[in-house]
Amino acid sequence: MRNSQPSEAQFIATIRGDDQEDSWAVGRSPHLARIFNVFNAVSGISGPTLDIGSGGGSFFRALNNFRPDLLPYSCADVAGQDLIIDSCVVPVHAFQCERDRLPLESGELGLVLLCDVLEHLLVDPIWTMLEVNRVLKMGGHFVISTPNVASIDRVMRILQGAHPGTEHHYKPTNIGDRHNREWTFAEVYGAATGVGFQLTAWDSNHGALSERDRALLESLRRAGLVDTEEIFFGPDLVFVFEKVEHLTLDCPISPDQRWPVFLYTGHDQYRQRPRKFPDLFG
């Protein structure tokens, strides 16, 4: 049976709760609502749920209200300080996701959310995906959201001589808060399917394309330069992957799985873990 999808207004009201300050809810919740409705439409998803880099327990109220079957809910971030939301304690695990291992048992979780985190990673995103695989049960689900660097509006920006990236400005006091690398559909798909995941559902918010963007895309089609569907050109990618193979950081996997050349340089001296990690909050 298909799960009912909350409207954007219902989602924002739920995320806001009884808070008087609603700027965060109004500003970010439409994006969170789209993510939620993508994975909420997938049958067979179950909890417990871990939200990595959650930005203050972003999905707790939504799950508590619309999908209590996905509880218990916990978070993981650099600080590792538990949250109190609506008088409930939300556990937060200390976790730098390219360096640490999660303090959780293998196969303990049914759902892991990695929302708007992938583009911030600096060193080794496959490490993160393998650790997510470890803590998910077989058949568990992995949700990734990230900006689409190949969206048609980025193409338009390039043609206008503008920088195509988002949040690309230097942030000397918090290097982990800028976008280090933005991804294409093929890159996220290739990285995740290479380490034990199978794509179940995805979306790019292509309904948000402007008339100008659609006109450019149509011109490129007429010129024979584009033959892919419009969905590949939306601004924000959301993926739902299912775990189909148990692969972890301790498994003997091939170098092409661990260090795929579409993400890491092919030079062997760089395809290894660093001795020292960058200070994210220096």
CSV table of C-alpha atoms in Angstrom, one decimal:
chain,number,residue,atom,x,y,z
A,1,MET,CA,0.0,0.0,0.0
A,2,ARG,CA,1.4,3.4,-1.0
A,3,ASN,CA,2.2,5.8,2.0
A,4,SER,CA,0.2,9.0,2.0
A,5,GLN,CA,2.4,12.0,1.0
A,6,PRO,CA,2.1,15.1,3.1
A,7,SER,CA,1.8,18.4,1.3
A,8,GLU,CA,4.6,21.0,1.5
A,9,ALA,CA,2.4,23.1,3.8
A,10,GLN,CA,1.7,20.1,6.1
A,11,PHE,CA,5.4,19.2,6.2
A,12,ILE,CA,6.5,22.8,7.0
A,13,ALA,CA,3.9,23.0,9.8
A,14,THR,CA,5.1,19.7,11.2
A,15,ILE,CA,8.8,20.7,11.1
A,16,ARG,CA,8.0,24.1,12.7
A,17,GLY,CA,6.0,22.5,15.5
A,18,ASP,CA,5.3,25.0,18.3
A,19,ASP,CA,8.4,27.1,17.5
A,20,GLN,CA,7.8,30.8,17.2
A,21,GLU,CA,10.8,31.4,14.9
A,22,ASP,CA,9.9,29.8,11.6
A,23,SER,CA,12.5,31.2,9.2
A,24,TRP,CA,14.5,27.9,9.2
A,25,ALA,CA,11.3,25.9,8.6
A,26,VAL,CA,10.0,28.1,5.8
A,27,GLY,CA,13.5,28.3,4.1
A,28,ARG,CA,14.6,24.7,4.3
A,29,SER,CA,11.5,22.6,4.7
A,30,PRO,CA,10.3,22.7,1.1
A,31,HIS,CA,13.6,20.9,0.2
A,32,LEU,CA,13.3,18.5,3.1
A,33,ALA,CA,9.6,17.8,2.0
A,34,ARG,CA,10.8,16.8,-1.5
A,35,ILE,CA,13.4,14.4,0.0
A,36,PHE,CA,10.9,13.0,2.4
A,37,ASN,CA,8.3,12.4,-0.3
A,38,VAL,CA,10.8,10.6,-2.5
A,39,PHE,CA,11.7,8.0,0.1
A,40,ASN,CA,8.3,7.9,1.6
A,41,ALA,CA,6.9,6.6,-1.7
A,42,VAL,CA,9.2,3.6,-1.6
A,43,SER,CA,7.6,0.4,-0.2
A,44,GLY,CA,9.4,-1.8,2.2
A,45,ILE,CA,11.4,0.9,4.0
A,46,SER,CA,11.8,0.3,7.8
A,47,GLY,CA,13.6,1.7,10.8
A,48,PRO,CA,15.6,2.3,12.9
A,49,THR,CA,16.7,5.5,11.1
A,50,LEU,CA,20.1,7.3,11.3
A,51,ASP,CA,20.3,10.8,9.9
A,52,ILE,CA,24.0,11.8,9.1
A,53,GLY,CA,24.8,15.5,9.2
A,54,SER,CA,21.2,16.2,10.0
A,55,GLY,CA,21.4,19.8,10.8
A,56,GLY,CA,19.7,19.5,14.2
A,57,GLY,CA,17.5,16.5,13.8
A,58,SER,CA,15.9,17.7,10.6
A,59,PHE,CA,13.5,14.8,10.0
A,60,PHE,CA,12.6,13.8,13.6
A,61,ARG,CA,9.3,15.6,13.6
A,62,ALA,CA,8.4,14.5,10.1
A,63,LEU,CA,9.0,10.8,11.0
A,64,ASN,CA,7.3,11.1,14.3
A,65,ASN,CA,4.2,12.6,12.7
A,66,PHE,CA,4.0,10.8,9.3
A,67,ARG,CA,6.2,7.7,9.6
A,68,PRO,CA,6.5,6.5,13.2
A,69,ASP,CA,7.3,3.1,11.9
A,70,LEU,CA,10.7,4.4,10.9
A,71,LEU,CA,11.6,5.3,14.5
A,72,PRO,CA,13.7,5.1,16.6
A,73,TYR,CA,15.6,8.0,15.1
A,74,SER,CA,19.1,9.1,15.8
A,75,CYS,CA,21.7,11.4,14.3
A,76,ALA,CA,25.4,11.5,13.6
A,77,ASP,CA,27.5,14.6,13.3
A,78,VAL,CA,30.9,16.1,14.2
A,79,ALA,CA,29.8,17.5,17.6
A,80,GLY,CA,28.0,14.4,18.9
A,81,GLN,CA,25.7,16.3,21.3
A,82,ASP,CA,22.3,14.8,22.0
A,83,LEU,CA,19.3,16.9,21.0
A,84,ILE,CA,16.0,17.6,22.8
A,85,ILE,CA,13.1,17.9,20.4
A,86,ASP,CA,9.5,18.2,21.7
A,87,SER,CA,10.7,16.8,25.1
A,88,CYS,CA,12.2,13.8,23.4
A,89,VAL,CA,15.9,12.9,23.5
A,90,VAL,CA,17.4,12.3,20.1
A,91,PRO,CA,20.7,10.5,20.4
A,92,VAL,CA,23.6,12.0,18.3
A,93,HIS,CA,26.7,10.0,17.6
A,94,ALA,CA,30.0,11.7,17.2
A,95,PHE,CA,31.0,10.9,13.7
A,96,GLN,CA,33.3,12.6,11.1
A,97,CYS,CA,32.0,10.5,8.2
A,98,GLU,CA,35.2,10.3,6.2
A,99,ARG,CA,37.4,9.4,9.1
A,100,ASP,CA,35.4,7.6,11.8
A,101,ARG,CA,33.4,4.4,12.2
A,102,LEU,CA,29.9,4.6,13.5
A,103,PRO,CA,29.4,3.3,17.1
A,104,LEU,CA,26.7,1.0,15.9
A,105,GLU,CA,26.5,-2.8,15.3
A,106,SER,CA,26.6,-4.2,11.8
A,107,GLY,CA,23.1,-4.5,10.3
A,108,GLU,CA,21.5,-2.5,13.1
A,109,LEU,CA,19.6,0.0,10.9
A,110,GLY,CA,16.9,0.0,8.3
A,111,LEU,CA,17.3,3.5,6.9
A,112,VAL,CA,20.3,5.9,6.7
A,113,LEU,CA,19.8,9.5,5.5
A,114,LEU,CA,22.7,11.4,4.0
A,115,CYS,CA,21.0,14.6,3.0
A,116,ASP,CA,23.1,17.5,1.6
A,117,VAL,CA,26.3,16.1,3.0
A,118,LEU,CA,28.0,14.3,0.1
A,119,GLU,CA,29.0,17.6,-1.6
A,120,HIS,CA,30.8,18.7,1.6
A,121,LEU,CA,33.1,15.7,1.8
A,122,LEU,CA,36.8,16.5,1.3
A,123,VAL,CA,38.8,13.3,1.3
A,124,ASP,CA,37.1,9.9,0.9
A,125,PRO,CA,33.4,9.5,0.2
A,126,ILE,CA,33.6,5.8,-0.6
A,127,TRP,CA,34.7,5.3,3.0
A,128,THR,CA,31.4,6.9,4.1
A,129,MET,CA,29.3,4.7,1.8
A,130,LEU,CA,31.0,1.5,3.0
A,131,GLU,CA,30.4,2.4,6.6
A,132,VAL,CA,26.8,3.1,5.8
A,133,ASN,CA,26.6,-0.3,4.1
A,134,ARG,CA,28.0,-2.0,7.3
A,135,VAL,CA,25.4,-0.6,9.7
A,136,LEU,CA,22.4,-1.2,7.3
A,137,LYS,CA,20.6,-4.6,7.4
A,138,MET,CA,20.3,-6.4,4.1
A,139,GLY,CA,17.5,-4.8,2.2
A,140,GLY,CA,17.9,-1.6,4.2
A,141,HIS,CA,17.7,1.7,2.4
A,142,PHE,CA,20.2,4.5,1.9
A,143,VAL,CA,18.9,8.0,1.0
A,144,ILE,CA,21.3,10.5,-0.6
A,145,SER,CA,20.4,14.1,-1.6
A,146,THR,CA,22.9,16.4,-3.2
A,147,PRO,CA,22.9,19.3,-5.8
A,148,ASN,CA,23.0,18.3,-9.4
A,149,VAL,CA,26.2,19.7,-10.9
A,150,ALA,CA,24.9,18.7,-14.4
A,151,SER,CA,21.6,20.5,-14.1
A,152,ILE,CA,20.5,22.7,-17.0
A,153,ASP,CA,20.6,25.8,-14.9
A,154,ARG,CA,24.3,25.2,-14.3
A,155,VAL,CA,24.8,25.0,-18.1
A,156,MET,CA,23.0,28.4,-18.4
A,157,ARG,CA,25.3,29.9,-15.8
A,158,ILE,CA,28.4,28.7,-17.7
A,159,LEU,CA,27.0,30.2,-20.9
A,160,GLN,CA,26.5,33.5,-19.1
A,161,GLY,CA,30.1,33.4,-17.8
A,162,ALA,CA,29.1,32.8,-14.2
A,163,HIS,CA,30.4,30.1,-11.8
A,164,PRO,CA,28.2,27.0,-12.0
A,165,GLY,CA,28.8,25.9,-8.4
A,166,THR,CA,26.7,26.5,-5.3
A,167,GLU,CA,28.2,27.3,-1.9
A,168,HIS,CA,31.6,27.4,-3.5
A,169,HIS,CA,32.9,30.4,-1.6
A,170,TYR,CA,36.0,29.9,0.6
A,171,LYS,CA,35.1,29.6,4.3
A,172,PRO,CA,38.4,29.7,6.1
A,173,THR,CA,36.9,29.2,9.6
A,174,ASN,CA,34.9,26.2,8.5
A,175,ILE,CA,36.2,24.4,5.5
A,176,GLY,CA,33.7,21.6,5.9
A,177,ASP,CA,30.7,24.0,5.4
A,178,ARG,CA,31.5,24.8,1.8
A,179,HIS,CA,30.8,22.5,-1.2
A,180,ASN,CA,34.0,20.7,-1.9
A,181,ARG,CA,32.8,18.7,-4.9
A,182,GLU,CA,29.3,18.6,-6.5
A,183,TRP,CA,28.1,15.4,-8.2
A,184,THR,CA,26.3,14.2,-11.3
A,185,PHE,CA,23.6,11.5,-11.4
A,186,ALA,CA,26.1,9.0,-13.0
A,187,GLU,CA,28.7,9.6,-10.3
A,188,VAL,CA,26.4,9.1,-7.3
A,189,TYR,CA,24.9,6.1,-9.0
A,190,GLY,CA,28.3,4.6,-9.9
A,191,ALA,CA,29.7,5.2,-6.4
A,192,ALA,CA,26.8,3.6,-4.6
A,193,THR,CA,26.1,0.7,-6.9
A,194,GLY,CA,29.8,-0.1,-6.8
A,195,VAL,CA,29.7,-0.8,-3.0
A,196,GLY,CA,26.6,-3.0,-2.6
A,197,PHE,CA,23.6,-0.8,-3.3
A,198,GLN,CA,20.9,-0.9,-5.9
A,199,LEU,CA,18.9,2.1,-7.1
A,200,THR,CA,15.2,1.9,-6.0
A,201,ALA,CA,14.0,5.5,-6.8
A,202,TRP,CA,15.3,8.9,-7.6
A,203,ASP,CA,14.3,12.4,-8.6
A,204,SER,CA,15.9,15.7,-9.5
A,205,ASN,CA,13.1,18.2,-8.8
A,206,HIS,CA,13.0,18.8,-12.6
A,207,GLY,CA,9.5,20.2,-12.2
A,208,ALA,CA,11.2,23.3,-10.9
A,209,LEU,CA,12.9,24.0,-14.2
A,210,SER,CA,12.2,27.5,-15.5
A,211,GLU,CA,10.9,28.2,-19.0
A,212,ARG,CA,14.3,29.6,-19.9
A,213,ASP,CA,16.0,26.4,-18.8
A,214,ARG,CA,13.5,24.3,-20.7
A,215,ALA,CA,14.0,26.4,-23.8
A,216,LEU,CA,17.8,25.9,-23.6
A,217,LEU,CA,17.3,22.2,-23.1
A,218,GLU,CA,15.0,22.0,-26.2
A,219,SER,CA,17.6,24.0,-28.2
A,220,LEU,CA,20.3,21.5,-27.3
A,221,ARG,CA,18.0,18.6,-28.2
A,222,ARG,CA,17.3,20.1,-31.7
A,223,ALA,CA,21.1,20.5,-32.2
A,224,GLY,CA,21.6,16.8,-31.4
A,225,LEU,CA,23.7,17.6,-28.3
A,226,VAL,CA,21.3,16.1,-25.7
A,227,ASP,CA,19.4,12.8,-25.9
A,228,THR,CA,18.6,12.2,-22.2
A,229,GLU,CA,15.3,12.8,-20.4
A,230,GLU,CA,14.5,16.1,-18.6
A,231,ILE,CA,14.7,14.4,-15.2
A,232,PHE,CA,18.5,14.3,-15.5
A,233,PHE,CA,18.7,18.1,-15.6
A,234,GLY,CA,16.8,19.1,-12.5
A,235,PRO,CA,18.7,21.1,-9.8
A,236,ASP,CA,18.6,18.7,-6.8
A,237,LEU,CA,19.3,14.9,-6.9
A,238,VAL,CA,17.5,12.6,-4.4
A,239,PHE,CA,18.3,8.9,-4.5
A,240,VAL,CA,16.9,5.9,-2.6
A,241,PHE,CA,19.3,2.9,-2.7
A,242,GLU,CA,18.6,-0.6,-1.3
A,243,LYS,CA,21.4,-2.6,0.2
A,244,VAL,CA,21.8,-5.8,-1.9
A,245,GLU,CA,25.3,-6.9,-0.9
A,246,HIS,CA,27.2,-6.7,2.4
A,247,LEU,CA,30.4,-4.8,1.7
A,248,THR,CA,32.3,-3.0,4.5
A,249,LEU,CA,35.6,-1.2,5.0
A,250,ASP,CA,37.1,-4.6,6.1
A,251,CYS,CA,36.0,-6.5,3.0
A,252,PRO,CA,38.6,-7.3,0.3
A,253,ILE,CA,37.1,-5.3,-2.5
A,254,SER,CA,38.8,-4.3,-5.8
A,255,PRO,CA,40.7,-1.0,-6.2
A,256,ASP,CA,38.1,0.1,-8.8
A,257,GLN,CA,35.4,-0.3,-6.2
A,258,ARG,CA,37.3,1.3,-3.4
A,259,TRP,CA,39.0,4.0,-5.5
A,260,PRO,CA,36.8,4.4,-8.6
A,261,VAL,CA,38.6,6.5,-11.2
A,262,PHE,CA,35.6,8.7,-11.9
A,263,LEU,CA,35.9,10.0,-8.3
A,264,TYR,CA,39.6,9.6,-7.4
A,265,THR,CA,42.6,10.3,-9.5
A,266,GLY,CA,44.1,7.2,-11.2
A,267,HIS,CA,47.6,7.9,-9.8
A,268,ASP,CA,48.3,5.3,-7.1
A,269,GLN,CA,50.1,7.6,-4.7
A,270,TYR,CA,46.8,9.5,-4.2
A,271,ARG,CA,44.5,6.4,-4.0
A,272,GLN,CA,45.1,5.9,-0.3
A,273,ARG,CA,44.0,7.3,3.1
A,274,PRO,CA,45.8,10.4,4.2
A,275,ARG,CA,48.0,10.3,7.3
A,276,LYS,CA,46.5,13.5,8.6
A,277,PHE,CA,42.9,14.8,8.0
A,278,PRO,CA,42.0,18.4,7.5
A,279,ASP,CA,40.7,20.3,10.5
A,280,LEU,CA,37.1,21.0,9.6
A,281,PHE,CA,36.5,23.7,12.2
A,282,GLY,CA,39.9,25.3,12.5
